Amino acid sequence: RVASRDENAVAERRALFVRNLPFDATRHDLFELFRQYGYITGIFLVRDRETGIAKGTAFVSFRDQKSITKALEAARSENDKFVSQREATENQDMERSRGSTELTLKGRQIFINAALDKNTAATLVIEKESDRHSSGKDRRNLYLKGEGRVDNDEENDKTPWDDLPEQDKAKRQRAWSEKNTKLRSPIFFINPTRLSVRNLAKQVDEQELKQLCVDAIIRGLKKKLVSAEDIIGHWRASGDISTRDIMTKVEEMGDSIVPPFDSKNVKRHIPSVFIDRDFSGNKKSAGPSRGFGFIEFEHHAHALACLRELNNNTHYSEDFAAGGKHALELRRKRKITKKATENEFIGEDGHVKVPRLIVEFTVENKAKARLQSEHRAQQQANKIKQKIENKHKSLSEKKKEKKKSRGARQRERKRKGLDEPDESKAETTPIQDTRNKVDRKVEPDELPKNTVVKKPKGAKPQKKRRVDKEEANFDKLVATYKTNFAEVTTTPAVEDDRPKKSDKRWFED
């Protein structure tokens, strides 16, 4: 007789989990189906507690693990993967064409996997849920919920959680519980391009935090902390791109699917960096930092690379983590005094525990995020509008400005000359005294204040004409020829026999 259930079979990995069973299937039917793979020690049919109706699942346990391997190979299943019924139905024709053996019961195909204990099954359900979100539409980006978390694994003796100071543990637990509380409401979502940084040293300002993020992105991309699967998961979660378009995009982009980071254009890749400060003192200068800040990124890949590089990394503790410098100084001393054992960074085992940065994706309210995005868009639109208006205004002012005439320009120069007197020229400037009509020299003390006396313009001396000697000699030669020619051609006057005309008129006697 076969037992109904073998308690140790699951722990020893000697049991199978059977799904998609007919509701009228019996333990005898399962025994006849699986006895060909090995000696069966137990069969358990899962039923509803209230109605007693079978749920279509069962557990079959064998004497050894070889029997499970034979059954899984016969069903062409994988030990560590859940195969859905829909996926199996889609691939049914393909498997038949290959001539593979199927497990059927009463004409119905069944699916088998290695049975798991409750704790492992719960973990697998969580991973499956995460895979479902990452591979399907997830507008709230819940698949990023555990990104940056440091788990407390009680099964392992040494974990990263044990290396954290008590203050860091408290901060991480508080942040995790706040995140879970918020995400229970559908109005909250995880922003895939905005990070929150906790446990930040108070001396770190916005410029230093931005430079830290730049260095972290460059190092994270160089270490390949962000893979193509992360980018594809982000695309699928957004729901804006279909699976076919994603595959086409991946083929086209190839290795460049992860966007590169241009260190010369940091403002575009990291639009804003904010550190929360205390302004209760009403000081004019920036208030002291409260130890946490927010960074906005253009691409999700850059935010993910920055998170995986900075979070829980002691390399950045000395300069950027609160108390990191002091803890590292204690570690370098090696010898810990009695006073030092009371320090918050000294654990129970006497080892120094260095605080680290706590970096996570922010959880935001949908309504507030929508208002903030609208406000930023309005601000951007106002800036563009203001630039356009200023440009048109400057052009219109240039058109309105008329060209000054020559007289206007002269009068303007004259006014400028009167406004800026030249005392050196006014000291010995002669002016005309109209009362006595005598030109006299007026001393500067006799002149009223802010008066400028211009020097009278005298007659310019006539420029000396340049004489050419050859031309002068030629002129002299011509003159001598003229005189000689006049003397030769002169003849005596011829006498006229006609009577001379009287100078008197007819009425004068």
XYZ file of C-alpha atoms in Angstrom, residues 25 29 82 112 116 134-135 167 190 192 197 200 204 208 214 228 269 287 293 309 320 348 357-358 379 454 509:
27
model
C -8.169 11.762 -11.112
C -4.365 6.800 -11.658
C 7.669 26.961 -13.446
C 5.450 18.292 -13.332
C 9.783 22.601 -2.929
C 9.438 43.181 -15.114
C 8.324 41.278 -18.183
C 22.271 53.421 13.168
C 8.459 54.239 -7.800
C 12.752 55.057 -12.104
C 20.449 59.479 -0.852
C 24.784 61.934 3.741
C 28.496 67.772 1.307
C 29.867 67.851 -4.581
C 28.921 61.747 -12.240
C 20.702 45.014 -21.494
C 22.019 63.964 -17.971
C 20.999 76.188 6.162
C 19.074 64.567 -0.838
C 27.826 51.898 -7.411
C 30.423 61.466 1.839
C 29.746 43.775 20.082
C 25.414 55.713 1.847
C 21.814 54.508 1.546
C 8.277 77.090 -16.239
C 37.706 128.010 -27.229
C 31.512 177.028 -82.982
